[in-house]
Phi, psi and omega in degrees: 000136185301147177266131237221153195215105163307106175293064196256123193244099178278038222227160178250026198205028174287163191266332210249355184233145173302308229234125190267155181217041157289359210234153186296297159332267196321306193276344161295297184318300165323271221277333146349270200298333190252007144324280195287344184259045121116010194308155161253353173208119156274129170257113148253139195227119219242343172225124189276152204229356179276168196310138193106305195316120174309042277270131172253163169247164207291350159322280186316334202282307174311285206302339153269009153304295237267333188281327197272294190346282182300326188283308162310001201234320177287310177308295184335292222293329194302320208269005163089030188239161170239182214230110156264141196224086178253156208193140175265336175317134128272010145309294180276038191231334169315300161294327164302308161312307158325289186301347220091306187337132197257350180223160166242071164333048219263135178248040181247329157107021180031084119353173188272340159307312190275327166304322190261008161277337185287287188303333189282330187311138184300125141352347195243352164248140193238162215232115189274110168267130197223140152265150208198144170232320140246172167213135351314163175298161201218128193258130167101006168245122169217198166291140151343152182272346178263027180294153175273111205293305214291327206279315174289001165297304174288322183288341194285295214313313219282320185292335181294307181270001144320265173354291198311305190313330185277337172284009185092355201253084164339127147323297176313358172227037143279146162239138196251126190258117162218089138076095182295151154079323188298078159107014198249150165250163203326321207280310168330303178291326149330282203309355211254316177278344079044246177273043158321325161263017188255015158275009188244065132270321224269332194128324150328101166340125170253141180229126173258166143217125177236010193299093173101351188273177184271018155309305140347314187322314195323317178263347179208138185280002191295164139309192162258340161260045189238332212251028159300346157279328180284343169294336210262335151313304192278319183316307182304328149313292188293357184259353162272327155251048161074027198286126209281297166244155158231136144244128216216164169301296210274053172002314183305311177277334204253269169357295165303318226282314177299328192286322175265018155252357183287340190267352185275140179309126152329000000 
């Protein structure tokens, strides 16, 4: 069953939300309630990555990380969840870990510093590998629009989890993101969701995050914390073609979505 992965951004600048959860409470109350509608992971994030997004150094990062972390990784352990914590630091990807954290999300596309905090790790943390062609995001710069998205995605994952193996990094505890919004233009990014299941050749867990982005503009005039109908659309698709995790705003909504379709007759 797809795993629903709850979106918390400690940050003062998320693009997707009314409501900010930088203060340690706030953010804490956030991952509680998206506890309780049922996340199987929270991802949590301390540097925005949206277009525009500012680059923190991992001090700051750590430092809006470190008041929230623990009391979130304990509420997780009551409701039977995990804790992801992203991040490009391997510093803070170091502490986190450190701290409890069962994933690292690094959308930076793990470099050989963030492989060997990966490789140093206890065995039971696992590492969200995202293709990105920049980060924070850069608007207008992607792949060619004829690029084949799926073959070229899959050919970056196969050289990448070489790599990563020779750096000491078990395959078996990658999971592969590849990367909505990072470098994609709207029809890619479709095409990604679409053909979603030909990114489960390498063997691999799949994780999107399409929750809310502007990719979307194409199809809806909303804001961005308005596009939960058209993210919980698309969701529906990829949750039909077996997509192992989403990551999304709305936990709740996304949760029934998953439930009543598990429930449609063969």
């Amino acid at each position: 069953m797809t795993k629903i992965v709850g979106i918390l951004n400690v940050t003062p600048d998320s693009f997707a939300n009314a409501r900010h959860t930088l203060a340690p409470d706030a953010a804490i109350a956030e991952a509680q309630a998206q506890l309780v509608a049922g996340a199987d992971v929270i991802d949590v994030g301390a540097e925005s990555t949206r277009p525009g997004g500012v680059e923190v150094t991992p001090q700051e990062e750590w430092a809006r990380l470190a008041p929230c972390l623990p009391e979130i990784i304990r509420l997780a352990r009551e409701h039977g969840a995990l804790v992801s914590v992203d991040t490009r630091n391997p510093a803070t990807a170091e502490r986190a870990i450190g701290a409890g954290a069962d994933w690292i999300n690094d959308v930076g596309g793990t470099g050989p510093e963030m492989a060997t905090v990966i490789a140093a790790a206890d065995p039971r943390v696992s590492l969200v590998l995202m293709h990105a062609v920049t980060v924070p995001v850069v608007p207008g710069r992607t792949l060619p629009p004829s690029t084949d998205m799926i073959a070229f995605i899959t050919d970056w994952f196969a050289r990448r989890l070489t790599e990563l193996a020779a750096a000491g990094v078990d395959p078996s505890r990658v999971i592969l993101d590849p990367g909505i919004g990072f470098g994609t233009t709207p029809r890619q990014a479709f095409d990604i969701v679409a053909r979603l299941p030909e990114l489960r050749a390498l063997g691999r867990p799949v994780f999107v995050g399409h929750s809310r982005k502007s990719f979307m503009k194409c199809i809806t005039d909303a804001p961005a914390p308005e596009r939960d109908d058209v993210t919980l659309a698309l969701s529906g698709v990829m949750l039909l073609h077996g997509a192992d995790f989403l990551r999304v705003h709305n936990v709740a909504r996304h949760v029934a979505l998953r439930d009543r379709l598990a429930r449609v007759p063969a």
